[in-house]
mmCIF file of C-alpha atoms in Angstrom:
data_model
loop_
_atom_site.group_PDB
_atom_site.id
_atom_site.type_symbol
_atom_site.label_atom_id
_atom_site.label_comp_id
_atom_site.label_asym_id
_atom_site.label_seq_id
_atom_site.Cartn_x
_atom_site.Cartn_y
_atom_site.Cartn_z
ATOM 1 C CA UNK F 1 108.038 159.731 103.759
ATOM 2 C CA UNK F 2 110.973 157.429 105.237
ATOM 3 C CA UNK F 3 109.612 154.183 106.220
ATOM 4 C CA UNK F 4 111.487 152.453 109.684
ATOM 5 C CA UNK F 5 112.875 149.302 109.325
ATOM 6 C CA UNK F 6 110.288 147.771 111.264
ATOM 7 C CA UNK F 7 107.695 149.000 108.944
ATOM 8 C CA UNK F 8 110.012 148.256 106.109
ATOM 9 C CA UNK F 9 110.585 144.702 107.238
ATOM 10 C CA UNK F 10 106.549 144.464 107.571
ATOM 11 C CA UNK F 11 105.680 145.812 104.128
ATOM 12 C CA UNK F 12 108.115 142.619 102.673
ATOM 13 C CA UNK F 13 106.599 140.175 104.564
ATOM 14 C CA UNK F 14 103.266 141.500 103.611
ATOM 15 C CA UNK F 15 104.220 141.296 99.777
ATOM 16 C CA UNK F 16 105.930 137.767 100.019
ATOM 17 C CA UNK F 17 102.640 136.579 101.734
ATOM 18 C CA UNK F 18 100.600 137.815 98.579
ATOM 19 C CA UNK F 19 102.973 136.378 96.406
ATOM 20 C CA UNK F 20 102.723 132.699 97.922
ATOM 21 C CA UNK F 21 98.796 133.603 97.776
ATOM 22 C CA UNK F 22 99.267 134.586 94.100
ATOM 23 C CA UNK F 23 100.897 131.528 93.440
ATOM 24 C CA UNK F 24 99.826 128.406 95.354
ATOM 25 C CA UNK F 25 96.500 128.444 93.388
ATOM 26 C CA UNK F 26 98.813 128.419 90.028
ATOM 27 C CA UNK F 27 100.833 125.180 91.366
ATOM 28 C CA UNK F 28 98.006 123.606 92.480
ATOM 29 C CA UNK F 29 96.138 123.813 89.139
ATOM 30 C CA UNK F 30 99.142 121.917 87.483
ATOM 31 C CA UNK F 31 97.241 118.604 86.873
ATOM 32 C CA UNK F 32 100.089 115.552 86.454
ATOM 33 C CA UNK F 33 99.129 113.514 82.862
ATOM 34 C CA UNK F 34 97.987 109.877 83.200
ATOM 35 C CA UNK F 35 101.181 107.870 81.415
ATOM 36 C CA UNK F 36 99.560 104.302 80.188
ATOM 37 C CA UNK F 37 102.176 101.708 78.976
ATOM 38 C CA UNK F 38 101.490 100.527 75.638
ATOM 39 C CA UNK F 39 102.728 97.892 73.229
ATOM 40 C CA UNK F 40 103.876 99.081 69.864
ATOM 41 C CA UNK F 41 102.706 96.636 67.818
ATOM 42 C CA UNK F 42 99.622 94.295 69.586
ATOM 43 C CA UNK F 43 96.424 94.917 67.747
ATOM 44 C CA UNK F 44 93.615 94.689 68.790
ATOM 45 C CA UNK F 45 95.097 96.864 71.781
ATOM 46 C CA UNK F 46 97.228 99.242 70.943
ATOM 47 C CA UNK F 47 99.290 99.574 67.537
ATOM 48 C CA UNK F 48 101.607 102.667 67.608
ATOM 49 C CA UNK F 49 102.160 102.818 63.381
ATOM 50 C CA UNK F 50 98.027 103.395 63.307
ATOM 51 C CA UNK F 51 97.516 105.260 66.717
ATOM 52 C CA UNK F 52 94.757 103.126 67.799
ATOM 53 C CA UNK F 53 93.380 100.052 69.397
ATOM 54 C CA UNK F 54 91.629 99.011 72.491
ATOM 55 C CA UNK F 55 93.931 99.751 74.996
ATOM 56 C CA UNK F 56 94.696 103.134 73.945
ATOM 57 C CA UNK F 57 91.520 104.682 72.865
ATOM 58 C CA UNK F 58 89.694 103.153 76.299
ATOM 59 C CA UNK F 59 93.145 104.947 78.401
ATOM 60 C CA UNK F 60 92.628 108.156 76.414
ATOM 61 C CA UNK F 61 88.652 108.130 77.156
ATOM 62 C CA UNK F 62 89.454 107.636 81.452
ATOM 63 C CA UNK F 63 92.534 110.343 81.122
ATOM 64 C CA UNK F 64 89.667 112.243 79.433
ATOM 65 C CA UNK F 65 87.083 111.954 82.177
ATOM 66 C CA UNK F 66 89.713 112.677 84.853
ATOM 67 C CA UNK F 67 90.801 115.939 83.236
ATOM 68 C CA UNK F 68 94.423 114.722 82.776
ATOM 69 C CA UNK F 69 96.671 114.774 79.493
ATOM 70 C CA UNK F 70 96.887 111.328 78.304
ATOM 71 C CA UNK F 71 100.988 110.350 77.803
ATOM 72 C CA UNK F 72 100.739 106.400 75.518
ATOM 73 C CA UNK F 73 104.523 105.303 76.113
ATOM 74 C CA UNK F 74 105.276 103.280 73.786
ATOM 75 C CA UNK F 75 106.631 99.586 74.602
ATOM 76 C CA UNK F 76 108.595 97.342 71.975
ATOM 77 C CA UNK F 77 107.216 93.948 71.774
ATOM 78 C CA UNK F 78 108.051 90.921 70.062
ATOM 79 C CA UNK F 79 105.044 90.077 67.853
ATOM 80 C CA UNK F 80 105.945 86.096 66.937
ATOM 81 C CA UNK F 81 104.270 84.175 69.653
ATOM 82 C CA UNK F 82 102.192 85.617 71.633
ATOM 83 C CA UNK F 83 100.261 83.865 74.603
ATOM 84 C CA UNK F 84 97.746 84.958 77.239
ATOM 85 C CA UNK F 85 100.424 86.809 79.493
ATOM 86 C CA UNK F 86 102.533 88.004 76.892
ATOM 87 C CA UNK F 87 105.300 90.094 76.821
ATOM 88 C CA UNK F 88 103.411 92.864 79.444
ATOM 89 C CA UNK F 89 105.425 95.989 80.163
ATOM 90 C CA UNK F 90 105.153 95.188 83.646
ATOM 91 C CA UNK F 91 108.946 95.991 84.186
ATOM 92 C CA UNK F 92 108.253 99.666 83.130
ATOM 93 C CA UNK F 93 105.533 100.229 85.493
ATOM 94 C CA UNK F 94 107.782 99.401 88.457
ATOM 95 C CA UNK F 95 110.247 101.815 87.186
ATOM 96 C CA UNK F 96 107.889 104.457 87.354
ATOM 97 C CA UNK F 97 107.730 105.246 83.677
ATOM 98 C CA UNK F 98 104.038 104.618 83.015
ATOM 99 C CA UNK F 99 100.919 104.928 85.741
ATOM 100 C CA UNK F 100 99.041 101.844 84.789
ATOM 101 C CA UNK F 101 98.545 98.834 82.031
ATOM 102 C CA UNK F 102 95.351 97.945 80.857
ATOM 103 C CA UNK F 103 93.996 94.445 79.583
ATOM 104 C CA UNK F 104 95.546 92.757 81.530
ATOM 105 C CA UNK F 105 94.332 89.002 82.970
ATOM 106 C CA UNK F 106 94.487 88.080 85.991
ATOM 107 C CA UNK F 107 94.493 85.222 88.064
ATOM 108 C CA UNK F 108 96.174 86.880 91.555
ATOM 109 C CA UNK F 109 95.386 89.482 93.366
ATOM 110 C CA UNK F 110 99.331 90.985 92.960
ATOM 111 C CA UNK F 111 102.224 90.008 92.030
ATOM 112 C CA UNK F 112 106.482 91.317 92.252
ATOM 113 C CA UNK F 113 108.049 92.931 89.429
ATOM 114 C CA UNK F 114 111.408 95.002 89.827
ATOM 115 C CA UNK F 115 111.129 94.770 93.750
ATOM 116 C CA UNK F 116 107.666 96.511 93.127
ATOM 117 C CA UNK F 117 104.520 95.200 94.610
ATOM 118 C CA UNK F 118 101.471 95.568 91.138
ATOM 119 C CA UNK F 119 98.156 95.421 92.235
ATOM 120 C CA UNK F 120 94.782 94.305 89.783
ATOM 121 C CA UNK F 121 92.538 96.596 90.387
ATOM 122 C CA UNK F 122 88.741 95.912 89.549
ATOM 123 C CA UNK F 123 88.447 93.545 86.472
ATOM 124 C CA UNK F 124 86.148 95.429 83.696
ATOM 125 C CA UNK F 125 85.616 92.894 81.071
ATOM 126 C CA UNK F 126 86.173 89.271 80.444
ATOM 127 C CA UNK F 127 88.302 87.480 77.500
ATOM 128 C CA UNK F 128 88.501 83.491 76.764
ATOM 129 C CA UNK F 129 89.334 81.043 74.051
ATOM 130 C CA UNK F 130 86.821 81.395 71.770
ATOM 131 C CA UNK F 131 85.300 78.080 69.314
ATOM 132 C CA UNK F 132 86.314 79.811 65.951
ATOM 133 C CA UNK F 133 84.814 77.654 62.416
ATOM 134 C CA UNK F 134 82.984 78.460 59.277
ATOM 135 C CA UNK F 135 80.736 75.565 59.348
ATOM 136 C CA UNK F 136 76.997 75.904 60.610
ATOM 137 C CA UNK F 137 77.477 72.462 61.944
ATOM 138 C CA UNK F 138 80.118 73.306 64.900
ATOM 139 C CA UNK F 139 78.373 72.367 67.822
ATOM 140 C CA UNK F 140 78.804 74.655 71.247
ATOM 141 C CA UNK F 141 80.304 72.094 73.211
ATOM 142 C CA UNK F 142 84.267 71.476 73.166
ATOM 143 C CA UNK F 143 83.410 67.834 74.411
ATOM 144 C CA UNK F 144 82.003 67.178 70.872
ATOM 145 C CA UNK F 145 85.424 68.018 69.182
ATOM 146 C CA UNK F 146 86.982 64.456 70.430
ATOM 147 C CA UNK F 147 88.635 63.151 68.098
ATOM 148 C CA UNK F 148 88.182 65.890 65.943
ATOM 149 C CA UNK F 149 91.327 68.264 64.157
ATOM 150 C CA UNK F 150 91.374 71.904 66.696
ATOM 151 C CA UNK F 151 93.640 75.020 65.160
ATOM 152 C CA UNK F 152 95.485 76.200 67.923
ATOM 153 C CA UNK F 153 98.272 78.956 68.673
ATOM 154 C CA UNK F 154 101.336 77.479 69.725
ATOM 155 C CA UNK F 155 102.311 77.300 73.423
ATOM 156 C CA UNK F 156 98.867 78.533 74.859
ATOM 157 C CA UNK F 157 96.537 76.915 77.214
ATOM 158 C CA UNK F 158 94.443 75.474 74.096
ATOM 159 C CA UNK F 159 96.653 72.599 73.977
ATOM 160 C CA UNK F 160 96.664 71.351 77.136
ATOM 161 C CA UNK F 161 92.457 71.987 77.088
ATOM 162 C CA UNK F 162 92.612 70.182 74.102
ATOM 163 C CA UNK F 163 94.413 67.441 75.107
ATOM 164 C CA UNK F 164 92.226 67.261 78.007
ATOM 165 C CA UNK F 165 89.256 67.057 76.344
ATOM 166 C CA UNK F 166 90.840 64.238 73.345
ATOM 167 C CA UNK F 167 90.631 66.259 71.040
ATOM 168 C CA UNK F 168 93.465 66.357 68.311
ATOM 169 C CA UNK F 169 95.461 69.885 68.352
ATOM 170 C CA UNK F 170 96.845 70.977 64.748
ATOM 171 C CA UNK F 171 99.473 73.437 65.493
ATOM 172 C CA UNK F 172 100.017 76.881 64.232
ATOM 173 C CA UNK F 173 102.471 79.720 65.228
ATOM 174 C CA UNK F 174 100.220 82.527 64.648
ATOM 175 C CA UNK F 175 96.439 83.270 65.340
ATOM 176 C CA UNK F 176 95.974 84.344 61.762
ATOM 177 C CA UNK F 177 97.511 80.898 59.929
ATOM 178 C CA UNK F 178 95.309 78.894 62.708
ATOM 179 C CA UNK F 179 92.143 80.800 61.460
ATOM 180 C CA UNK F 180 93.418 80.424 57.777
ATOM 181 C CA UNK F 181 93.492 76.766 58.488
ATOM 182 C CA UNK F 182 90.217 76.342 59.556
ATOM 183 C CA UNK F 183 88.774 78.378 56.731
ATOM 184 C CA UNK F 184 90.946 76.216 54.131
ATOM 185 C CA UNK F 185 89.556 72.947 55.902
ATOM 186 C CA UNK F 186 92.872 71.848 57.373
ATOM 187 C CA UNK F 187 91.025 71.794 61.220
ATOM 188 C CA UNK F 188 87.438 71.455 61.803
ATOM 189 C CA UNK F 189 87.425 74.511 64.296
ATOM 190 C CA UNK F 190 89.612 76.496 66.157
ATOM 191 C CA UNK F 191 90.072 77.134 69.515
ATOM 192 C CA UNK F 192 92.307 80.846 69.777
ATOM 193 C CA UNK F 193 92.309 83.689 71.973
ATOM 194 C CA UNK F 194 89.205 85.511 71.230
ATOM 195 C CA UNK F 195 90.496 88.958 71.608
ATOM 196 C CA UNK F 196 93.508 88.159 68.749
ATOM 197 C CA UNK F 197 91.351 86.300 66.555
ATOM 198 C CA UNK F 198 88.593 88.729 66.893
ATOM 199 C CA UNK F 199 91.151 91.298 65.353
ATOM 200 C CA UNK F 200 91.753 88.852 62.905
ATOM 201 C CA UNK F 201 88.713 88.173 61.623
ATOM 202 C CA UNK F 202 87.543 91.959 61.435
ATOM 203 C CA UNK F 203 90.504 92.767 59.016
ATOM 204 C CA UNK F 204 90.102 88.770 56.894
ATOM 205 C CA UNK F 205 88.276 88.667 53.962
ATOM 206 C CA UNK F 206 84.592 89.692 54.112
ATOM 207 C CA UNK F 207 83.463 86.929 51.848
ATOM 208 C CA UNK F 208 84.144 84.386 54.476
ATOM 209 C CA UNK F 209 81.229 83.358 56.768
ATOM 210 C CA UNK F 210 81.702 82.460 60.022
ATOM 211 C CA UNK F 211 83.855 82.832 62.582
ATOM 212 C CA UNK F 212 83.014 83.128 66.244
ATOM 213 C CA UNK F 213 80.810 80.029 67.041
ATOM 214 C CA UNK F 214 77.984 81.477 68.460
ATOM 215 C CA UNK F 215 76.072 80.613 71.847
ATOM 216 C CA UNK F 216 79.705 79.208 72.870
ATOM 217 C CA UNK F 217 80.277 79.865 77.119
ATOM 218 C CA UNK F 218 84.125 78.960 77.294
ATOM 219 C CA UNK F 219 84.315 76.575 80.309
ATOM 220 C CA UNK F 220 85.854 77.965 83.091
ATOM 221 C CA UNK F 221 89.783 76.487 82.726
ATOM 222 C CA UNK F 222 89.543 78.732 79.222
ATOM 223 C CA UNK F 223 88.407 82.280 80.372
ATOM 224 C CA UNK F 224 89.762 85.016 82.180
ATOM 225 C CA UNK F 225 89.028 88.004 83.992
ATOM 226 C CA UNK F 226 90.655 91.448 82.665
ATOM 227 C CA UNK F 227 91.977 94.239 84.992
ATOM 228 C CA UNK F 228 94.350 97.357 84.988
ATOM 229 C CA UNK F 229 97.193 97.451 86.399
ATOM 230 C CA UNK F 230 99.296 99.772 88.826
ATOM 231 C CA UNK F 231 102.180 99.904 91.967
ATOM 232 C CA UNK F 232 100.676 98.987 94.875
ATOM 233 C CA UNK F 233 101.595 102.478 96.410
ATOM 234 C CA UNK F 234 98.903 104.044 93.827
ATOM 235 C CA UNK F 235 95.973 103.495 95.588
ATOM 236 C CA UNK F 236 93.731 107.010 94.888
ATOM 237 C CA UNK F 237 94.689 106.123 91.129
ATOM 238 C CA UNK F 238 93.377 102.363 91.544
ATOM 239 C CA UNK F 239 89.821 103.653 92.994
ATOM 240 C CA UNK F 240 89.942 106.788 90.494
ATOM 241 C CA UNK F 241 90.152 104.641 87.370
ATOM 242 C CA UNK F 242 88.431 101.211 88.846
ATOM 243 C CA UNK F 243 85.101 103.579 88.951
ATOM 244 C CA UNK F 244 85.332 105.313 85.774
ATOM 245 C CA UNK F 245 85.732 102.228 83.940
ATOM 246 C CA UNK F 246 82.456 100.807 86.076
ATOM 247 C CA UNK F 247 80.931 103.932 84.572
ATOM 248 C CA UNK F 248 82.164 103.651 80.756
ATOM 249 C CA UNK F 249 80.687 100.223 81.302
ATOM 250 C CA UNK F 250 77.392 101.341 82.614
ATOM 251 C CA UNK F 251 77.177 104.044 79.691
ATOM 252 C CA UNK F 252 77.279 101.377 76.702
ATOM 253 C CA UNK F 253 80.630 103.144 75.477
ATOM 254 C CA UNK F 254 83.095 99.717 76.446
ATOM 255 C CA UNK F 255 80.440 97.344 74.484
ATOM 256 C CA UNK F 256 80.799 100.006 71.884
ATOM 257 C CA UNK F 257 84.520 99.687 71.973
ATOM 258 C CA UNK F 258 84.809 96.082 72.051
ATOM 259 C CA UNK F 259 82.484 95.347 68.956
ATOM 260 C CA UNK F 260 84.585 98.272 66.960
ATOM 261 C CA UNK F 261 87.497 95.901 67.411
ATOM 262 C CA UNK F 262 85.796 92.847 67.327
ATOM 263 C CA UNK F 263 86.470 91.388 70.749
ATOM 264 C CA UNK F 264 83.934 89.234 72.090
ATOM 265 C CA UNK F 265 81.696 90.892 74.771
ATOM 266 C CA UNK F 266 82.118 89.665 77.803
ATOM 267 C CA UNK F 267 81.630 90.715 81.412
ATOM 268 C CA UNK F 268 83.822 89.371 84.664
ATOM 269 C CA UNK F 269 83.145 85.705 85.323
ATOM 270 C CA UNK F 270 82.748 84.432 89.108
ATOM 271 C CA UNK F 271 84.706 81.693 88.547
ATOM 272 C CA UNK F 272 87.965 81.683 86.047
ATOM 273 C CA UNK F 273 90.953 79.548 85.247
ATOM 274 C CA UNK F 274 92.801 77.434 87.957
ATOM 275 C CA UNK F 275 95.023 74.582 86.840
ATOM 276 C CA UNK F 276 91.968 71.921 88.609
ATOM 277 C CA UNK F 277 89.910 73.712 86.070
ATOM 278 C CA UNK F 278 92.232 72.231 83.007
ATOM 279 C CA UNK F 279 92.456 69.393 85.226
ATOM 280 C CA UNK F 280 88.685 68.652 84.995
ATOM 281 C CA UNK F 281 88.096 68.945 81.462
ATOM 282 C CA UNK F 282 89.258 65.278 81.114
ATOM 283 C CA UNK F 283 86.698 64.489 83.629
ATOM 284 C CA UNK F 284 84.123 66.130 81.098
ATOM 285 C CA UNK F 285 85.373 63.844 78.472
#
């Protein structure tokens, strides 16, 4: 049978139609991966040599729940000093190259990075300078260490607290000699970032006893809330990951994660750090 031309020109239609119906549902099955920034080398977070940390195995859990692949890109950092807002990969978010950061604390509700608007999305957990000693007889409030030798990281907001408060700062340039200070008797208690020196005291010697203070509430000019991170432009992400992290929270499985590495467990605060709130620890003198 000869087919017209109209009838020819019908069948083709007819088959390219099937063929977009074949393979829309193909496309639309390609789920993008969820691309976290990490730092290489910033345990307890994320450590590239070891494949592990906070950071990373809480980003591969959500990429997990959401059914995407989960992409770590690596970050270099420089590991010498390292204060609260360290050296963030905030640049390589606003170039696109990752979808979010994670840990990160927040005192803003965005900020400008590369012409790039970041947003915080919901903050998930809480970190603070935690009282560090191996003495029984370190009492829970920092007004009692006037007068008094405090191990401290240089250039973070310990010092200023500290000076504050009159206490007398001893100075160290990592979280790990500050700690080893206090445990050789050079300070009678430290006062370090308590995710860091959580770390640190996880992989110290297991014949030392001590370590985080307990019963210590960090006043209000020394904690933090912690959020993710993403462009401003990313908001179905933002509500995506703000509720599955609400849910890993709800489940036990972020408590779980924070005592593996040792971080102190602590929830959002209503109020955190302001500079009045430094301002008025001298009042608490």
């Amino acid at each position: 049978m000869v087919l017209g031309v109209s009838s020819f020109r019908g069948r083709i239609a007819s088959l390219l139609f099937l063929a977009v119906l074949v393979s829309f549902p193909a496309i639309s099955d390609e789920i993008e991966p969820l691309s976290i920034c990490l730092l290489e080398d910033n345990l307890p977070y994320s450590g590239k040599a070891t494949i592990d940390g906070f950071d990373y195995e809480l980003g591969a859990k959500v990429a997990e729940i959401m059914g995407r692949e989960f992409v770590p890109v690596w970050v270099s950092n420089n590991t010498q000093i390292q204060e609260i807002e360290s050296d963030y990969p905030f640049r390589r978010l606003a170039k696109g190259e990752c979808d979010l950061i994670l840990s990160v604390p927040g005192t803003s509700e965005s900020f400008e990075e590369g012409g790039k608007t970041i947003v915080l999305g919901p903050a998930y957990y809480a970190a603070a300078f935690e009282l560090i000693s191996f003495s029984d007889e370190t009492s829970t409030n920092l007004r009692r260490l006037r007068s008094k030798n405090v191990a401290i990281q240089s250039q973070t907001v310990a010092h200023f607290a500290l000076k504050m408060l009159g206490a007398k700062s001893k100075t160290y340039f990592s979280a790990a000699d500050a700690i080893n200070g206090v445990f050789n008797g050079e300070a009678d208690a430290g006062l370090l970032w308590g995710p860091t020196a959580g770390w640190l005291l996880r992989e110290s010697d297991q014949e030392r006893s001590g370590g985080f203070v307990d019963n210590y509430e960090p006043p209000i000019a020394l904690r933090w809330n912690v959020h993710f991170v993403t462009l401003s432009t990313n908001n179905i992400l933002r509500g995506q990951v703000g509720e599955i992290l609400a849910d890993i929270d709800t489940s036990g499985e972020l408590s779980a994660l924070m005592k593996k590495y040792n971080l102190p467990d602590r929830r959002p605060y209503a109020q955190t750090y302001t500079l009045g709130a430094l301002n008025e620890l001298q009042s608490a003198r």
